[in-house]
CSV table of C-alpha atoms in Angstrom, one decimal:
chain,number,residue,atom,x,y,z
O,1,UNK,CA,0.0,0.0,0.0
O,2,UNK,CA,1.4,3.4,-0.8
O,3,UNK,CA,0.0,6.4,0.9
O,4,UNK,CA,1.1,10.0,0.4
O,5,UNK,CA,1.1,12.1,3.7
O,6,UNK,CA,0.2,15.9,3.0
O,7,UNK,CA,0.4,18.9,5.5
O,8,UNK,CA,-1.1,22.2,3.9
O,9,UNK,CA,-1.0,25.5,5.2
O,10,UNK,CA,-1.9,29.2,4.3
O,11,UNK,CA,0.8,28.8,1.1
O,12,UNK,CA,2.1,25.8,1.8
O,13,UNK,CA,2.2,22.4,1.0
O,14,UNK,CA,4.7,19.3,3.1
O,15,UNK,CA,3.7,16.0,1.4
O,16,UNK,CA,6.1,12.3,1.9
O,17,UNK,CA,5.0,9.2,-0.3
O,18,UNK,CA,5.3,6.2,1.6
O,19,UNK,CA,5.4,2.8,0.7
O,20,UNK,CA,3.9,1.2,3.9
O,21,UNK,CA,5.1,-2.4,3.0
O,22,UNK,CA,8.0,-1.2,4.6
O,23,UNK,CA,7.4,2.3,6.0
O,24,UNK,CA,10.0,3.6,3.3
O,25,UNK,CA,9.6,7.1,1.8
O,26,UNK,CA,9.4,7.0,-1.5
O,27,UNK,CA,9.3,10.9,-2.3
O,28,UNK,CA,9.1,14.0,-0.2
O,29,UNK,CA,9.2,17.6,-0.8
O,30,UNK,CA,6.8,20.8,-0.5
O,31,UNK,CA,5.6,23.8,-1.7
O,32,UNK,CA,6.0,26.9,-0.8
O,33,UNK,CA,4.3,30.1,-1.9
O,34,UNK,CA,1.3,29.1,-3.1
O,35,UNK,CA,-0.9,32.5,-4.7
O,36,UNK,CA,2.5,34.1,-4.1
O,37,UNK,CA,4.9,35.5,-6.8
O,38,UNK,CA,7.9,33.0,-7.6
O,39,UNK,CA,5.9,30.2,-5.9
O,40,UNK,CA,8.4,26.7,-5.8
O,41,UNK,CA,8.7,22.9,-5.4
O,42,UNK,CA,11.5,21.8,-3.6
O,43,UNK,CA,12.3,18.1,-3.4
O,44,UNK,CA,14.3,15.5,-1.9
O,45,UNK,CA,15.9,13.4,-4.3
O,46,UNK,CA,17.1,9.8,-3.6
O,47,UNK,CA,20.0,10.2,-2.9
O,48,UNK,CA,19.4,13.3,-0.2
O,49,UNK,CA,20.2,16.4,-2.8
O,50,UNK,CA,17.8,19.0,-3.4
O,51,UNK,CA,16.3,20.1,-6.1
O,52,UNK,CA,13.9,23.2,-6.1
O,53,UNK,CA,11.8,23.8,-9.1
O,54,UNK,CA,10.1,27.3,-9.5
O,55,UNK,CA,6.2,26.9,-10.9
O,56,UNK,CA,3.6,29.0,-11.1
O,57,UNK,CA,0.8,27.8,-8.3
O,58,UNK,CA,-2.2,30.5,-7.6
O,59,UNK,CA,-3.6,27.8,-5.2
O,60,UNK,CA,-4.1,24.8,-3.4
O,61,UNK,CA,-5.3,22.6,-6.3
O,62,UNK,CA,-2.6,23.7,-8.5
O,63,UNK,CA,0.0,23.3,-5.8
O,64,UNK,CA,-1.4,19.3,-5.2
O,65,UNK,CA,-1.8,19.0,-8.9
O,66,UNK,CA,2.1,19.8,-9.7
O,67,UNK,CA,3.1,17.6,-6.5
O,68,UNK,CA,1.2,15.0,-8.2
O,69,UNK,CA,3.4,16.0,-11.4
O,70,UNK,CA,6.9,15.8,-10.0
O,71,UNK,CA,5.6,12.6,-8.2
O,72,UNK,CA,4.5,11.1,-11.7
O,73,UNK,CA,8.1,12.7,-13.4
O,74,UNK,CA,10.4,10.2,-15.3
O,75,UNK,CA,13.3,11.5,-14.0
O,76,UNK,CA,13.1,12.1,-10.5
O,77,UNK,CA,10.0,10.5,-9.3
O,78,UNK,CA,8.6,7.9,-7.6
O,79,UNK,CA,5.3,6.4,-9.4
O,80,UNK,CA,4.1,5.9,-13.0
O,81,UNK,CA,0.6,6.5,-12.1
O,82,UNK,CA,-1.6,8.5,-9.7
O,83,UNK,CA,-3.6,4.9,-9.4
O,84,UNK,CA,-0.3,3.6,-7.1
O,85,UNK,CA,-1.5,5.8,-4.5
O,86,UNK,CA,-4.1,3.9,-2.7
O,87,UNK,CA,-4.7,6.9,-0.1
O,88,UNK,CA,-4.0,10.4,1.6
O,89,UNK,CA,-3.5,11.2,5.2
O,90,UNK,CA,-3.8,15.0,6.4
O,91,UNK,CA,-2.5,16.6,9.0
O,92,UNK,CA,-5.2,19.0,10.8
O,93,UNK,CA,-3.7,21.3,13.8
O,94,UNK,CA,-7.7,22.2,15.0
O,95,UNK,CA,-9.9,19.2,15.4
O,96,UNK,CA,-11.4,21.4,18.8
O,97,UNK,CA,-13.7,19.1,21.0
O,98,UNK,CA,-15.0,17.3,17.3
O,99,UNK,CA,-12.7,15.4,16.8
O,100,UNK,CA,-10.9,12.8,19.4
O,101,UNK,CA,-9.3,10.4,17.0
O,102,UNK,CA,-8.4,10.1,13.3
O,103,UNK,CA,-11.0,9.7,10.7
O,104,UNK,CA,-12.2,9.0,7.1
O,105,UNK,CA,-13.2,12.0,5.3
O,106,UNK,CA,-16.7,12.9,4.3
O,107,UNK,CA,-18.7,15.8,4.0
O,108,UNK,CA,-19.9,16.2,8.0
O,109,UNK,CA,-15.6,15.8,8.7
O,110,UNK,CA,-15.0,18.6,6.2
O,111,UNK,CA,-17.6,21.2,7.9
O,112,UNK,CA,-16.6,19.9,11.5
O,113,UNK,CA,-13.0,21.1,10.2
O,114,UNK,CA,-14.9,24.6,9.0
O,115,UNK,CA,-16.7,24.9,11.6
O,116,UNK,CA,-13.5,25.0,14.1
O,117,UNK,CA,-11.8,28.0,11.8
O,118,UNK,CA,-12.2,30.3,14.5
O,119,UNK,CA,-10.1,28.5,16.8
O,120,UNK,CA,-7.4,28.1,13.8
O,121,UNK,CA,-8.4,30.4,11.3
O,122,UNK,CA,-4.5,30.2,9.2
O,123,UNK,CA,-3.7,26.0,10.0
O,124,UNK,CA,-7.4,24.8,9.1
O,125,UNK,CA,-8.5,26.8,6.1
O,126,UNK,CA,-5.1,25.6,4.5
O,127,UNK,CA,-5.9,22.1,5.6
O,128,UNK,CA,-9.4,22.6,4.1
O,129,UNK,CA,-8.0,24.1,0.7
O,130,UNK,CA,-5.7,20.7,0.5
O,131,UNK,CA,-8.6,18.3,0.9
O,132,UNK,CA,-10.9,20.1,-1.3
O,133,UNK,CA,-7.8,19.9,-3.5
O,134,UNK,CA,-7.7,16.3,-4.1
O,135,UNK,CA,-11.3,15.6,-3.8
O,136,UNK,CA,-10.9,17.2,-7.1
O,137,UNK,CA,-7.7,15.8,-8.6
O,138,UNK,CA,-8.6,12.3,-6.9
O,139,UNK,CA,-12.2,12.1,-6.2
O,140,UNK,CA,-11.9,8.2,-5.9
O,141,UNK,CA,-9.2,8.0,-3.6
O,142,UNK,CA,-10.0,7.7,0.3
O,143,UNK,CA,-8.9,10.7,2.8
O,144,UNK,CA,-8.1,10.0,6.5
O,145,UNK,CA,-7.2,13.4,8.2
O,146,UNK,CA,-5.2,12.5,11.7
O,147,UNK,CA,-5.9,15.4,14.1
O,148,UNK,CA,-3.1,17.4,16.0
O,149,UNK,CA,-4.8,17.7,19.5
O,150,UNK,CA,-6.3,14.1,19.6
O,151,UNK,CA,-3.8,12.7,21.3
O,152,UNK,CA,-4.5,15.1,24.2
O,153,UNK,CA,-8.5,14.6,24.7
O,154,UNK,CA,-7.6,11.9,27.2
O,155,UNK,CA,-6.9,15.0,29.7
O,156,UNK,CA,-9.5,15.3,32.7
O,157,UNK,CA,-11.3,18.2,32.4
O,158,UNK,CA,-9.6,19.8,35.4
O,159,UNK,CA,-6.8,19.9,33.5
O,160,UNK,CA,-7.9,21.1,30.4
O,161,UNK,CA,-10.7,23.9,31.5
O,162,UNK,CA,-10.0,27.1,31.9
O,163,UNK,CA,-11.0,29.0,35.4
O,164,UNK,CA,-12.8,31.6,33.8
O,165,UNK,CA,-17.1,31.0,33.5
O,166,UNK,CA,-18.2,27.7,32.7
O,167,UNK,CA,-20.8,28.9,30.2
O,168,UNK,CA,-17.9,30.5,28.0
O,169,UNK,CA,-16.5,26.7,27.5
O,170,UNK,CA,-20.0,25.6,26.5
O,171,UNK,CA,-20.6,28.2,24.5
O,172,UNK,CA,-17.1,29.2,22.4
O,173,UNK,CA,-15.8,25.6,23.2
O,174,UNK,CA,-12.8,27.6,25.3
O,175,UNK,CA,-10.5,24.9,26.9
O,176,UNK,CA,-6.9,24.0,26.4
O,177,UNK,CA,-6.5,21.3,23.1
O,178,UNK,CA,-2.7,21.2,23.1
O,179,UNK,CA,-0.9,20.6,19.7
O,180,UNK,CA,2.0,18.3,18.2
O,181,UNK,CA,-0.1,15.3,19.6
O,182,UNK,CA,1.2,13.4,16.7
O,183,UNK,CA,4.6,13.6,17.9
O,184,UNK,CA,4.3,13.5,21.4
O,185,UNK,CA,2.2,10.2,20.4
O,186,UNK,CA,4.9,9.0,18.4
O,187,UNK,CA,7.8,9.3,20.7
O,188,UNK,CA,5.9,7.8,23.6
O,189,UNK,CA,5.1,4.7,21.6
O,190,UNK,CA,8.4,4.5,19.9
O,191,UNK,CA,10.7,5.1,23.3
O,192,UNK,CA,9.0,2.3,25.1
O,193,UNK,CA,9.9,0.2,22.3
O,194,UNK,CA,13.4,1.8,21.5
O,195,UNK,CA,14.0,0.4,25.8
O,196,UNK,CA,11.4,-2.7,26.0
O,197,UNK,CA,9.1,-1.3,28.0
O,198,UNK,CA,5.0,-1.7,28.4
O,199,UNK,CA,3.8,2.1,27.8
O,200,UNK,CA,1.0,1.0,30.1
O,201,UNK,CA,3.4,1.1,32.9
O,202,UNK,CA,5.5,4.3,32.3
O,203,UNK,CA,4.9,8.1,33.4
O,204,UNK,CA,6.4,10.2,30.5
O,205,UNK,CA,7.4,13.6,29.7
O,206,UNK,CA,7.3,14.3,26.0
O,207,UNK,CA,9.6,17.6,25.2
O,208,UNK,CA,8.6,18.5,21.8
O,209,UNK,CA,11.1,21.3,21.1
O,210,UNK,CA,11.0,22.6,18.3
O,211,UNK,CA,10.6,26.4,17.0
O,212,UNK,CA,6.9,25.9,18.3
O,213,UNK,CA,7.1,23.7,21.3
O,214,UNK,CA,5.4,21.8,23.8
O,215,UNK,CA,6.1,19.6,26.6
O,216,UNK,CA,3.2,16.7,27.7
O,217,UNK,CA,3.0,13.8,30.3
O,218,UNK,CA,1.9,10.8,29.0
O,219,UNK,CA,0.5,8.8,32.1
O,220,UNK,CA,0.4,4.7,31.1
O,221,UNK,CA,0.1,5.0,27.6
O,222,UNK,CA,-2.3,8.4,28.1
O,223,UNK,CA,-2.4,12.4,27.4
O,224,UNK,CA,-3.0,13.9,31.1
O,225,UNK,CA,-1.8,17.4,30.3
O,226,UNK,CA,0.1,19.5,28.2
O,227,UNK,CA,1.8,22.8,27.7
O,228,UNK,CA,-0.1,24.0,24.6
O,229,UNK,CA,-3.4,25.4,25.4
O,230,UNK,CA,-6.5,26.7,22.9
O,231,UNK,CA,-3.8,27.9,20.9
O,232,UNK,CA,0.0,27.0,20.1
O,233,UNK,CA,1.0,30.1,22.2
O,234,UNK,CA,0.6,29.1,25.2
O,235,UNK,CA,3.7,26.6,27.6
O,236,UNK,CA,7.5,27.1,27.3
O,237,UNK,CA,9.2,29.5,25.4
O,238,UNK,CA,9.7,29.1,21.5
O,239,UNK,CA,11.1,30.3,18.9
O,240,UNK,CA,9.5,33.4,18.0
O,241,UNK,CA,6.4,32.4,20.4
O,242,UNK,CA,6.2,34.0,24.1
O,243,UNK,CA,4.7,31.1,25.6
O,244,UNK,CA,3.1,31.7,29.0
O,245,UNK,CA,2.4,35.2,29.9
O,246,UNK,CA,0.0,37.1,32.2
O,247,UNK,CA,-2.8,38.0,30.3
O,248,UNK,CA,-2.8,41.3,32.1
O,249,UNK,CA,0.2,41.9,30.4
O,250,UNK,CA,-1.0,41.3,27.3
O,251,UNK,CA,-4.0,44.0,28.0
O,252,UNK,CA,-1.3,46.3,29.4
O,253,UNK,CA,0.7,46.2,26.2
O,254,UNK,CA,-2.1,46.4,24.0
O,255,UNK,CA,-2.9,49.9,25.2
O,256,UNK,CA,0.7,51.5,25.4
O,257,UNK,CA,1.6,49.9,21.9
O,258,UNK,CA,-1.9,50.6,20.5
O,259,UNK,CA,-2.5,47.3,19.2
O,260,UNK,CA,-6.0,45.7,18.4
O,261,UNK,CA,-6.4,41.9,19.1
O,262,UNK,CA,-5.3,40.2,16.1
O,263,UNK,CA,-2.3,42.5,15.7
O,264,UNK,CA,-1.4,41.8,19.6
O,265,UNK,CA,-1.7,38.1,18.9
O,266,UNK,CA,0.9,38.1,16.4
O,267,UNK,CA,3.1,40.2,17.6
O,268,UNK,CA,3.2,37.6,20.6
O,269,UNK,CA,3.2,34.7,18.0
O,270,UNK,CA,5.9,36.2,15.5
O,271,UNK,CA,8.0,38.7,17.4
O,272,UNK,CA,8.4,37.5,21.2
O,273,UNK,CA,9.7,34.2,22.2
O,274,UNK,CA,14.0,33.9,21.4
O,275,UNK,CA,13.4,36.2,18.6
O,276,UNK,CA,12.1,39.2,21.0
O,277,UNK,CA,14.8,38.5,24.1
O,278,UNK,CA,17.5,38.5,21.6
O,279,UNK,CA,16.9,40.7,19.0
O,280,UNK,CA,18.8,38.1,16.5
O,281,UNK,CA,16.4,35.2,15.6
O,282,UNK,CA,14.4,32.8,16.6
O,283,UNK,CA,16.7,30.3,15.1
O,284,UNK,CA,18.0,28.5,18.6
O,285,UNK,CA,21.4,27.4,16.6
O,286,UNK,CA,22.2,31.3,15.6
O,287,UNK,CA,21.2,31.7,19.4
O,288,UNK,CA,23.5,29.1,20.7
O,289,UNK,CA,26.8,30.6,18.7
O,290,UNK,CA,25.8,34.7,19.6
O,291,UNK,CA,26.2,33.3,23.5
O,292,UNK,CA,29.4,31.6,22.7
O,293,UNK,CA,30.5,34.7,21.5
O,294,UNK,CA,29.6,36.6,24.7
O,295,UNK,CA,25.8,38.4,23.4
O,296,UNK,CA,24.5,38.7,26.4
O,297,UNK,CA,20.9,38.3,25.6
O,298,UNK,CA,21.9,35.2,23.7
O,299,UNK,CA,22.9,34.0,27.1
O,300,UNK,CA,19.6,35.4,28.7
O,301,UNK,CA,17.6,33.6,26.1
O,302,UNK,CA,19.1,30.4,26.4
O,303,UNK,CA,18.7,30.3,30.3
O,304,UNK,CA,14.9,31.6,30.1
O,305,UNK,CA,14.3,28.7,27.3
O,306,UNK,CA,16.1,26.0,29.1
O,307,UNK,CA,14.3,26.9,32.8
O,308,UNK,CA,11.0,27.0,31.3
O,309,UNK,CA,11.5,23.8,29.6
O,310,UNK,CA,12.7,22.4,33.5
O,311,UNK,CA,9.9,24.3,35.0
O,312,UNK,CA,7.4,22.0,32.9
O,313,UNK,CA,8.9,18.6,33.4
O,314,UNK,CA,9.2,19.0,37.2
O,315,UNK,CA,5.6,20.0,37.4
O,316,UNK,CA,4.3,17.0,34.9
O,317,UNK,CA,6.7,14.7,37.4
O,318,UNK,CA,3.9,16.3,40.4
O,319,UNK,CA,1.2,15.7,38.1
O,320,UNK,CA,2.0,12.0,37.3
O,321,UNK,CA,3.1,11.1,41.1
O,322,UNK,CA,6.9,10.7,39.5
O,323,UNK,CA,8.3,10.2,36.2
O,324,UNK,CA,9.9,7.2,34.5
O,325,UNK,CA,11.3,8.7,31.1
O,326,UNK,CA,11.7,12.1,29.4
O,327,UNK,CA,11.7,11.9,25.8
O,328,UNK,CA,13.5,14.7,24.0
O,329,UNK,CA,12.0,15.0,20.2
O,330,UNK,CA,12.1,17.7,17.2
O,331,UNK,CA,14.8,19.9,16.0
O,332,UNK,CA,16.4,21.2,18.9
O,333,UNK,CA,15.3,18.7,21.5
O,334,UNK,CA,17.3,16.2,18.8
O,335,UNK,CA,20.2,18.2,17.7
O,336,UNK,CA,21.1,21.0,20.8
O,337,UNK,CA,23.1,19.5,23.3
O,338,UNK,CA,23.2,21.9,25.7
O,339,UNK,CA,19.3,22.6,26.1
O,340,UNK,CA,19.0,19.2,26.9
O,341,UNK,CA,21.5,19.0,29.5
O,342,UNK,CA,20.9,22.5,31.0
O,343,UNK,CA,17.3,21.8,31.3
O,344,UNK,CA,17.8,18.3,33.1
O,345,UNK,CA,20.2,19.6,35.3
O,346,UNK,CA,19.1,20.2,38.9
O,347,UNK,CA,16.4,17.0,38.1
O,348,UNK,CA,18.8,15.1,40.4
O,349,UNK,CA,15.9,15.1,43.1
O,350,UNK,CA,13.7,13.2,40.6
O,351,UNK,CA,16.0,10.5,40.1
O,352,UNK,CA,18.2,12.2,36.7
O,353,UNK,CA,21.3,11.9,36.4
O,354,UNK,CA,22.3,12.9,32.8
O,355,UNK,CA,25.8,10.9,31.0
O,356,UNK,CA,27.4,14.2,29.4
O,357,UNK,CA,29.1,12.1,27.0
O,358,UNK,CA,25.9,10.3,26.1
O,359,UNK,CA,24.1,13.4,25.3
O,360,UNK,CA,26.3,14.7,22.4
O,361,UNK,CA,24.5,12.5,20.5
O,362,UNK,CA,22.6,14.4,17.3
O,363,UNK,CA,19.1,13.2,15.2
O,364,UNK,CA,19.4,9.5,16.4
O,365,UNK,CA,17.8,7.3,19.7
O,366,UNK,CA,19.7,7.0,22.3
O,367,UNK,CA,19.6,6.7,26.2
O,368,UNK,CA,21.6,9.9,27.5
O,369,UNK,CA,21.3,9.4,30.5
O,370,UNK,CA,23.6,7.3,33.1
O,371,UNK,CA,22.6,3.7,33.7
O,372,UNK,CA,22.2,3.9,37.4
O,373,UNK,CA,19.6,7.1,36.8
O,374,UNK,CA,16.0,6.3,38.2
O,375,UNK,CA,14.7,7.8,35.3
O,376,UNK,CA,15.8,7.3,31.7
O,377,UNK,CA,16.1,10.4,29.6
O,378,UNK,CA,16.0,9.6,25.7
O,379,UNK,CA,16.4,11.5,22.4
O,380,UNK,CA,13.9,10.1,19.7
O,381,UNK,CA,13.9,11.9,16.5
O,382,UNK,CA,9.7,12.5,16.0
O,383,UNK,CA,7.9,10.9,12.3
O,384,UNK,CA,4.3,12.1,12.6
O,385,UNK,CA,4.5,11.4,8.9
O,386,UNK,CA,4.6,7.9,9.8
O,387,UNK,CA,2.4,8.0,12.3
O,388,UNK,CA,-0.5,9.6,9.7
O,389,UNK,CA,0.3,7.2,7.1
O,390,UNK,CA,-0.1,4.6,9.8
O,391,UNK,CA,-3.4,5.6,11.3
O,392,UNK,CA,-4.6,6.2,7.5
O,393,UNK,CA,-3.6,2.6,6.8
O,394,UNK,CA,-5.1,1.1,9.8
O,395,UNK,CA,-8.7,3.3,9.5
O,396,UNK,CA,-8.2,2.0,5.7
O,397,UNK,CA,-8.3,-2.1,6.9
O,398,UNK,CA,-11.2,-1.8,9.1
């Protein structure tokens, strides 16, 4: 069975083809700049090159229809005809209180989506555009769309309500969804594998750091919180993200910069987080080499990003009476060194005990911390590629 994995945005389109016999990838690439001036392709070839191909692409359907192209190209891709693909798995960021596991799409799945806009008005009218997309190109091939915050409905609602009045969560459906439940579902599966453990036995802390990033604890094999709330904004500090912040604050700016509510929201979304502390970029790698050089609000970042990440896993160890593993996923919690380490340290109370050597290891699995540590800290590069593919495939045998 081959499935090709898609992830539209605003003007963007991700997509892998995988060949679930074995879980390879047979293609991936994306789009970018779709109803944008000098819109592109660029592609992974076999052999890990790039290639980037410019091409017009005033929206969605034309963006699916030339991935469909370079997938179908003699030269560099992967099928000989659109029939191979026996399905499509979207990614959805908003499936609100709707939606609590992945399903097949029909029409009351693709007006549940619409209806949820408001809570996602960029992430689900892009996911929307690439369904419609193929429903057009492909209107005979089955769509599963795998939902970002399913993973966390298992929360109790005294985690996930807000304290303001009741009504307003009845009403506007106001609660805290969480995000990147794909990953953090992923690496809790795939760590208790990676060590040969039951997942119905182990209290975990999923650190999904990334440029948008969330922490969650993952309680036998369950969501019981996590960092995200109604939006991505909320939790630890990201890239150019604030995270947590006193909504009095956010009022209290408001009126001294004069901003109105959607202009507020993204300056906290697109100018705050690493970006706004250092004035440099939100890009924790340029961050990482300005405090080697001695900027000192590199250094300030890093140790506001680092004790907000500790901050969460010490309070998810309280919430889960203890913790057996933390699980460090995405692109810095695979490839920086010292976030990890900084962020674990002072854990010793808990039962870690980080292996410094251990934990210069980069993009792979691995056990970083020392073998006498109660609890076992572990890098596990994320695939919620895979993990869509896989729930497509599964909802496709039933």
């Amino acid at each position: 069975m081959k499935i090709l994995v898609l992830n539209c945005g605003s003007s963007s389109i991700k997509y892998k083809l995988y060949n679930m016999d074995d879980n390879s990838v047979l293609a991936a690439g994306g789009v970018e700049r779709i109803g944008l001036d000098e819109a592109f392709i660029k592609i992974t070839l076999p052999n890990g090159e790039k290639k980037k191909i410019m091409h017009d692409m005033p929206d969605h359907k034309e963006g699916v229809n030339f991935v469909f192209q370079c997938l179908l190209d003699p030269e560099f891709g992967a099928i000989k005809s659109l029939s191979e693909i026996d399905a499509v798995g979207h990614r959805i960021v908003q499936g609100g209180d709707l939606f609590e596991k992945s399903v097949i799409v029909d029409k009351s799945v693709e007006d549940g989506i619409e209806s949820l806009c408001d809570l996602a008005p960029v992430h689900n009218a892009g996911h929307l555009k690439g369904l419609r997309a193929v429903d057009k190109l492909m209107p005979q091939v089955p769509q599963v769309c795998v939902f970002d915050n399913a993973f966390h409905s298992t929360m109790p609602d005294y985690a996930y309500l807000y304290a303001v009045p009741y009504e307003l969560y009845e009403k506007y459906h106001v609660r805290r969804y969480g995000f990147h439940g794909t990953s953090h579902r992923y690496v809790s599966q795939r760590v208790c594998e990676f060590l040969g453990r039951d997942i119905k036995t182990q209290r975990i802390i999923t650190c999904h750091i990334g440029n948008g990033a969330s922490v969650s604890a993952v309680k036998f094999g369950k969501c019981v919180d996590t960092s995200m709330g109604l939006t991505p904004l909320a939790g630890v500090m990201m890239g150019s993200r604030s995270g947590d912040i006193d909504p009095s604050a956010v009022t209290f700016l408001m009126e001294k910069l004069g901003k109105k509510p959607q202009e507020m929201a993204d300056f906290l979304n697109k100018e705050s987080g690493v970006l706004g502390i250092t004035g440099i970029s939100s890009d924790m790698r340029e961050v990482e080499s300005a405090a080697a050089e001695g900027n000192e609000r590199a250094q300030l970042a890093l140790k506001m990003y680092n004790y907000r990440i500790k901050k969460y896993i010490g309070a998810y160890a309280a919430a889960m009476g203890g913790v057996d593993i933390i699980v460090w996923t995405a692109g810095v919690g695979e490839n920086q060194v010292g976030t990890r380490l900084e962020a674990c340290s002072g854990l010793e109370f808990l039962g870690v005990e980080m292996d410094a050597e251990a934990n210069k290891v980069r993009g792979e699995e691995a056990i970083i911390s020392k073998p006498e540590s109660k609890v076992t800290v572990c890098v596990i590069p994320t695939d919620e590629e895979l993990m869509i593919a896989k729930d497509t495939m599964a909802l496709l045998q039933k």
